[in-house]
CSV table of N, CA and C in Angstrom, one decimal:
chain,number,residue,atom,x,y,z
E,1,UNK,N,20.3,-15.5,-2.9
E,1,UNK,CA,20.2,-14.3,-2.0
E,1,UNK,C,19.9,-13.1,-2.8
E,2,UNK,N,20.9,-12.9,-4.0
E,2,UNK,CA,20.5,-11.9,-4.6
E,2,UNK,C,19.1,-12.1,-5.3
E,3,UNK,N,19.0,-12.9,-6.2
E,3,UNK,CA,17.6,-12.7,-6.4
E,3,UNK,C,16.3,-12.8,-6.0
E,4,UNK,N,16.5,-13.0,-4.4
E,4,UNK,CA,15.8,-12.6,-4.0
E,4,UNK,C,15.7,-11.6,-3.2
E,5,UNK,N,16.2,-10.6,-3.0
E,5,UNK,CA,16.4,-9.5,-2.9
E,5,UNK,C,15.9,-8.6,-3.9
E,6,UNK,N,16.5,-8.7,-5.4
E,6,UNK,CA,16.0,-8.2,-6.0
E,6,UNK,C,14.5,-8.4,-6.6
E,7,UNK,N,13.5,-9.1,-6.6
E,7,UNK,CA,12.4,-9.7,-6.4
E,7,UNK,C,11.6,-8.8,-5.0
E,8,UNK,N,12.6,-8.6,-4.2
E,8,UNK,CA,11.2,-8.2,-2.9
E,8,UNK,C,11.6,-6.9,-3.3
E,9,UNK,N,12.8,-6.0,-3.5
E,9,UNK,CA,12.7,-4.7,-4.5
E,9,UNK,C,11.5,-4.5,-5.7
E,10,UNK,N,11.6,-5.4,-6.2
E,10,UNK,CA,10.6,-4.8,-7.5
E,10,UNK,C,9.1,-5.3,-6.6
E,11,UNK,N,9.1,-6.1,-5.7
E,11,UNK,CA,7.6,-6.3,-5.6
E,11,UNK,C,7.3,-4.7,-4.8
E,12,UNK,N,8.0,-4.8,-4.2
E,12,UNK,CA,8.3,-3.4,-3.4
E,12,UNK,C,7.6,-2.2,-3.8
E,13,UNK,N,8.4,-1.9,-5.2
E,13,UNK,CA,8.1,-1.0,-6.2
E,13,UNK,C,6.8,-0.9,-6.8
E,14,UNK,N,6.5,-2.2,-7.3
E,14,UNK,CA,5.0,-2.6,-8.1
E,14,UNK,C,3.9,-2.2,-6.8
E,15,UNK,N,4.5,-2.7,-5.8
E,15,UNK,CA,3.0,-2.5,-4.7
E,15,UNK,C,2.7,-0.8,-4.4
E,16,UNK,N,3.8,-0.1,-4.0
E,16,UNK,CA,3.8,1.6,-4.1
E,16,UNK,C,3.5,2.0,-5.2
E,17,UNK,N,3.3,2.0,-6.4
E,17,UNK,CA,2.8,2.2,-7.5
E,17,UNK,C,1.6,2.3,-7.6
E,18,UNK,N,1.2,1.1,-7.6
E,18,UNK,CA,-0.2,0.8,-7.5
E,18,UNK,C,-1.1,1.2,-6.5
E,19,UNK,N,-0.8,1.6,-5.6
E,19,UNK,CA,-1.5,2.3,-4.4
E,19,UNK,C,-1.3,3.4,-4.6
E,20,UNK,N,-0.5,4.5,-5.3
E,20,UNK,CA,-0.3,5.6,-5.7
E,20,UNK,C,-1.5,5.8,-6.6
E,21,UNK,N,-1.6,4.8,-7.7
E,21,UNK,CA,-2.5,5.0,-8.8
E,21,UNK,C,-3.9,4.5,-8.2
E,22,UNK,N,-4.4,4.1,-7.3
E,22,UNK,CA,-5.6,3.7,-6.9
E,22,UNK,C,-6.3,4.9,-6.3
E,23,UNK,N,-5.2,5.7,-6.0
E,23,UNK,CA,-6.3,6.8,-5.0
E,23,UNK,C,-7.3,7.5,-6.4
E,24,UNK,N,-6.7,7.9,-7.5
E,24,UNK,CA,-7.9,8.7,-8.1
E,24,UNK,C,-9.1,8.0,-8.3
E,25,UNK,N,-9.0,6.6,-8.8
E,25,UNK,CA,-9.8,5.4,-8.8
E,25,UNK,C,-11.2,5.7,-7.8
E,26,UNK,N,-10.1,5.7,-6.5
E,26,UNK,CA,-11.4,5.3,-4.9
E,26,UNK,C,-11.6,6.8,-4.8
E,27,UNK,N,-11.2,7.7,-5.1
E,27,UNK,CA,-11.7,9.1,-5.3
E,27,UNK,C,-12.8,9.7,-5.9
E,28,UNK,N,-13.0,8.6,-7.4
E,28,UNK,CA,-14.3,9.4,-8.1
E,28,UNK,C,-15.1,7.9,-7.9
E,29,UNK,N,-14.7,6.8,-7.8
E,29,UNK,CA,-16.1,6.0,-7.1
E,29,UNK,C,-16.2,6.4,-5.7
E,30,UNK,N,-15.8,6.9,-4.4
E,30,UNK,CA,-16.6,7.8,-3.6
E,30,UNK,C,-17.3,8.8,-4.3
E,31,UNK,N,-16.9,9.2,-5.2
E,31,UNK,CA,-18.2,10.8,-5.5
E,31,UNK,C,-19.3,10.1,-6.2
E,32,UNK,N,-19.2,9.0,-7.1
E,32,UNK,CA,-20.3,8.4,-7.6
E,32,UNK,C,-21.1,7.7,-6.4
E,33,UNK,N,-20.4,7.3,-5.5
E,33,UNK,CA,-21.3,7.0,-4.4
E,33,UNK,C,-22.3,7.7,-3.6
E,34,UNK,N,-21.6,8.9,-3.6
E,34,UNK,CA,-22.5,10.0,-2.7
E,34,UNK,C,-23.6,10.7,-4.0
E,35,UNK,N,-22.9,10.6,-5.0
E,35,UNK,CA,-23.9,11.6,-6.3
E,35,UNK,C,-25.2,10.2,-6.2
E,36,UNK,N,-25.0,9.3,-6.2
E,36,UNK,CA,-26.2,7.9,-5.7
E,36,UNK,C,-26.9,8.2,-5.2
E,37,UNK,N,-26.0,8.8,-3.8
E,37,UNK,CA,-26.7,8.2,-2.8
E,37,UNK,C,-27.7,9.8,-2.8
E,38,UNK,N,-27.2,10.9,-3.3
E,38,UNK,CA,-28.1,11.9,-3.6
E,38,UNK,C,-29.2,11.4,-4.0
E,39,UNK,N,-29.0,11.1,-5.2
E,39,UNK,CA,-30.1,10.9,-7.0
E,39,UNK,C,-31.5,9.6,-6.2
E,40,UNK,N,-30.4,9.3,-5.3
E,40,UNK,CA,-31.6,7.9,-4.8
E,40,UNK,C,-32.0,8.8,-3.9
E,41,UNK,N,-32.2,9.2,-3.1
E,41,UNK,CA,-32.6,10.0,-1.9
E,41,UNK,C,-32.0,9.5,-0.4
E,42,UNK,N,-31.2,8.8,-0.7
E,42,UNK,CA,-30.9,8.0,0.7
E,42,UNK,C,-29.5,8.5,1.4
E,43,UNK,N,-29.6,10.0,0.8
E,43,UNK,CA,-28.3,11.3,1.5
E,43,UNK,C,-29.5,12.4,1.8
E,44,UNK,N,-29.3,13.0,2.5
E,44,UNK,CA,-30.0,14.6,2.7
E,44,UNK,C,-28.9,15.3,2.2
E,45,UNK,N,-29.2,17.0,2.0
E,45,UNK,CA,-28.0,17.7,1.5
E,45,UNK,C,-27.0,17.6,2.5
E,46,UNK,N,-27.8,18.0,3.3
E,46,UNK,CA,-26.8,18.0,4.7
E,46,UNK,C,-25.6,16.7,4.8
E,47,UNK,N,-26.1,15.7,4.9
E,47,UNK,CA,-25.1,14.8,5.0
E,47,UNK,C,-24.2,14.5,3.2
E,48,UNK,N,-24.5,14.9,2.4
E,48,UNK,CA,-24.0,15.1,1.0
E,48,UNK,C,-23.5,16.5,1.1
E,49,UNK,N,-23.5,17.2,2.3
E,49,UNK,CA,-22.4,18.2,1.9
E,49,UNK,C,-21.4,17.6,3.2
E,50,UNK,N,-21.2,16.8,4.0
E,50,UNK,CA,-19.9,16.8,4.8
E,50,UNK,C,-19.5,15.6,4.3
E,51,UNK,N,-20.0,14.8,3.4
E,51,UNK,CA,-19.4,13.9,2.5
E,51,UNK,C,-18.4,14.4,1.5
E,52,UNK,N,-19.1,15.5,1.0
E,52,UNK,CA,-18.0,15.8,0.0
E,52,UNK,C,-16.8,16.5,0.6
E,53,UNK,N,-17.1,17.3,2.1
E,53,UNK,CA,-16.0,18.2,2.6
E,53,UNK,C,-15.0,17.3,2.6
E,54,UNK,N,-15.4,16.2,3.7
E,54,UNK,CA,-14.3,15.0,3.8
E,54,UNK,C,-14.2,14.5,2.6
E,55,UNK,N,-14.3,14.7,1.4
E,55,UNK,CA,-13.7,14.2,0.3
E,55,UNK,C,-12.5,15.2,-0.3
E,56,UNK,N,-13.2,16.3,-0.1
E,56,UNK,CA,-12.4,17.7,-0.1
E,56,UNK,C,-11.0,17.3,0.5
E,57,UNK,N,-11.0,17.4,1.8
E,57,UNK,CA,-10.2,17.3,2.8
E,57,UNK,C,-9.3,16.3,2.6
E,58,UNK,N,-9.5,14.9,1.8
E,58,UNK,CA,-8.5,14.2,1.8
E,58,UNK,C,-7.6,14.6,0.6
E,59,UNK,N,-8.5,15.1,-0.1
E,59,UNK,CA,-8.0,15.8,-1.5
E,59,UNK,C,-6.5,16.3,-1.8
E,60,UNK,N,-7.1,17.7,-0.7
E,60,UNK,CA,-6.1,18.7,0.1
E,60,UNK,C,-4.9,18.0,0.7
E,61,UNK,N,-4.9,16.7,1.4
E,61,UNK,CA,-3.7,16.1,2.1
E,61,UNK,C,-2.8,15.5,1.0
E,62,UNK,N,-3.4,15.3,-0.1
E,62,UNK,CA,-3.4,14.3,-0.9
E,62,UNK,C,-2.2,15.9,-2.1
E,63,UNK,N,-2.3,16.2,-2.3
E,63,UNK,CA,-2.2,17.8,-2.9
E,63,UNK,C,-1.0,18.3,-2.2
E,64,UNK,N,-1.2,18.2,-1.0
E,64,UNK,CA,-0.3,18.9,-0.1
E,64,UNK,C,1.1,17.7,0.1
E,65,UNK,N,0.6,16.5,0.4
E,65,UNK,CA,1.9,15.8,0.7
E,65,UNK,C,3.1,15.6,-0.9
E,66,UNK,N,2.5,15.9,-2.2
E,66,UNK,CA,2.8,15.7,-3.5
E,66,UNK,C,3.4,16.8,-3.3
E,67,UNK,N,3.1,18.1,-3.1
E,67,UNK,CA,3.9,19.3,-3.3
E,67,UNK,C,5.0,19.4,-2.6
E,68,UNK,N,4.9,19.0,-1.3
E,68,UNK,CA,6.0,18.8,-0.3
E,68,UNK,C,7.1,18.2,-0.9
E,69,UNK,N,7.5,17.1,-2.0
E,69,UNK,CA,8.7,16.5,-2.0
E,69,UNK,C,8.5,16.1,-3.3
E,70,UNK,N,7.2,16.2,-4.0
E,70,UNK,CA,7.2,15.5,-5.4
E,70,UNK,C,6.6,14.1,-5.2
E,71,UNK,N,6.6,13.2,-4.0
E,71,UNK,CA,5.9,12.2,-4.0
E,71,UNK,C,5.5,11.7,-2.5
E,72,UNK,N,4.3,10.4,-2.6
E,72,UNK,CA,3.9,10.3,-1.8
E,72,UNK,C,4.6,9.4,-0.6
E,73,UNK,N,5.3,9.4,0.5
E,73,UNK,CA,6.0,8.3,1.3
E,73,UNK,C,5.0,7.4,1.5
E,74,UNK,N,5.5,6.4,2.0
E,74,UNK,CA,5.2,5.0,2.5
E,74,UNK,C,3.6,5.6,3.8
E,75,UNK,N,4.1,6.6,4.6
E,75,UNK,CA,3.6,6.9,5.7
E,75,UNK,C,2.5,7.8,5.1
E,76,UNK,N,2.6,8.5,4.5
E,76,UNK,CA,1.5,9.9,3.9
E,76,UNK,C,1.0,8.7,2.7
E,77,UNK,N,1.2,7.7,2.3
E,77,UNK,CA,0.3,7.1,1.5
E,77,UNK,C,-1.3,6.0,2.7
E,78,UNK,N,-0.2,5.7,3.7
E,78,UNK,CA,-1.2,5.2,5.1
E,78,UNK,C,-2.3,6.0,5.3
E,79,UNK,N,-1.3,7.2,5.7
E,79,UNK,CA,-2.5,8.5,6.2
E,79,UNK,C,-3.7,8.5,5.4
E,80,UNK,N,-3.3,8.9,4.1
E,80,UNK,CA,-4.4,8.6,3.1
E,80,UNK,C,-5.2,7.3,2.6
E,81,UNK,N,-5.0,6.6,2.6
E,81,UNK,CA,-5.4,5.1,3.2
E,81,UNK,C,-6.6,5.1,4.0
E,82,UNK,N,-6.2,5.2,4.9
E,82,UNK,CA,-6.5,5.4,6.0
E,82,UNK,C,-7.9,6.3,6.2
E,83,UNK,N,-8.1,7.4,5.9
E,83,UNK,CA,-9.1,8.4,5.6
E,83,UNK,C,-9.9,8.1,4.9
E,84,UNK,N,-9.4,7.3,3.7
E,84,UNK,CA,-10.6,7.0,2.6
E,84,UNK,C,-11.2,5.9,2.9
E,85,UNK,N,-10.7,4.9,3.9
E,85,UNK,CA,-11.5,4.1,4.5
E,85,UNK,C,-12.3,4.4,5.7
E,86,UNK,N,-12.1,5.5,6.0
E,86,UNK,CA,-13.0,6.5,7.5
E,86,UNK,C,-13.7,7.1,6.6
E,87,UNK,N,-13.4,7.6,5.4
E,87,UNK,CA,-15.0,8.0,4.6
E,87,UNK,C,-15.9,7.3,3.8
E,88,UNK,N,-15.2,6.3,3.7
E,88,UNK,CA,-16.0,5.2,2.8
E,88,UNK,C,-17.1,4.6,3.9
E,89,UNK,N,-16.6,4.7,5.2
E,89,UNK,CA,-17.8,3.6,6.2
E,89,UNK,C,-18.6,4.9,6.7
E,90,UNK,N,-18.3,6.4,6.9
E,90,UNK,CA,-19.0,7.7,6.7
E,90,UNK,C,-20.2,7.4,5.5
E,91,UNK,N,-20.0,7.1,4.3
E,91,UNK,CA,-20.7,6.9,3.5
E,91,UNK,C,-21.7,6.0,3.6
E,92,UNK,N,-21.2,4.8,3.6
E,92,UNK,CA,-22.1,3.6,4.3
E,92,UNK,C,-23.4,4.0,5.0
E,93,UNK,N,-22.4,4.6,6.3
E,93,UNK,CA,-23.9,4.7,7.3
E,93,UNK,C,-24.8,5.6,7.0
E,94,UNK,N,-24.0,6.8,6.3
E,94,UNK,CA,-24.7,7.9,6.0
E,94,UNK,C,-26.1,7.5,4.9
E,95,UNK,N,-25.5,6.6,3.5
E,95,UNK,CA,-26.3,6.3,3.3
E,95,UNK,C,-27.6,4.9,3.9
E,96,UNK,N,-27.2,4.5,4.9
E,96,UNK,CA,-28.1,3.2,5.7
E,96,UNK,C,-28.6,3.9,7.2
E,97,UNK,N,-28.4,5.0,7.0
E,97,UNK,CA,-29.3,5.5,8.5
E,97,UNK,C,-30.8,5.8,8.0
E,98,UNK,N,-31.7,6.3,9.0
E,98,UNK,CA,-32.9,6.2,8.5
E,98,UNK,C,-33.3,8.0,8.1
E,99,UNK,N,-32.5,8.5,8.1
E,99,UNK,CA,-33.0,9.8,7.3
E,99,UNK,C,-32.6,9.7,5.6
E,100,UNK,N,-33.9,10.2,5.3
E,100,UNK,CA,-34.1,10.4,3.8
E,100,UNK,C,-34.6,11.6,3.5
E,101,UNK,N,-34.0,12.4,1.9
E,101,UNK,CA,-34.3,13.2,1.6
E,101,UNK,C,-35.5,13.6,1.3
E,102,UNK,N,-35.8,15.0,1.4
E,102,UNK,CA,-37.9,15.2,1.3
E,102,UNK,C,-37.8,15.7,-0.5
E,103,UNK,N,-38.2,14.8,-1.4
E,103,UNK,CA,-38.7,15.5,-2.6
E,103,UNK,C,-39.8,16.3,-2.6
């Protein structure tokens, strides 16, 4: 009983960790995505600039819930989660729709 207790604690720990350390990760492969999807032509500015706001903006939540307490909860790590998978499929379509930039 105890050791397994102690076991779903540390798995516990290792999983929050690591999802703390993944956001910078999915943070600058989103911007290499969009800087792509620029360089290839398959963004317009327009849609390459509310890509990066919403990158902005999770930034800012991301910034703000750290300041608030020193760390990220269980629930403000969701939130954020959560957004970067609403901008990741933003990106997608953004880049798979049929407008393309005019060189």
């Amino acid at each position: 009983m105890k050791t397994t207790m102690i076991l779903s604690l540390a798995l516990m720990l290792v999983v929050g960790v690591s999802a703390a350390q993944a956001q910078p990760y999915i943070a600058k492969n989103e911007h290499r995505r969009i800087n792509n999807g620029v360089r290839s032509g398959e963004l317009t500015r327009g849609e390459a600039y509310r890509l990066r706001a919403d990158q902005r903006d999770i930034h800012r939540d991301y910034v703000r819930y750290k300041r608030n307490d020193g760390h990220i909860s269980p629930r403000e790590r969701k939130h954020l989660m959560h957004e970067r998978q609403k901008a990741s499929k933003r990106i997608y379509h953004a880049k798979h729709n049929s407008r393309v930039r005019c060189k």
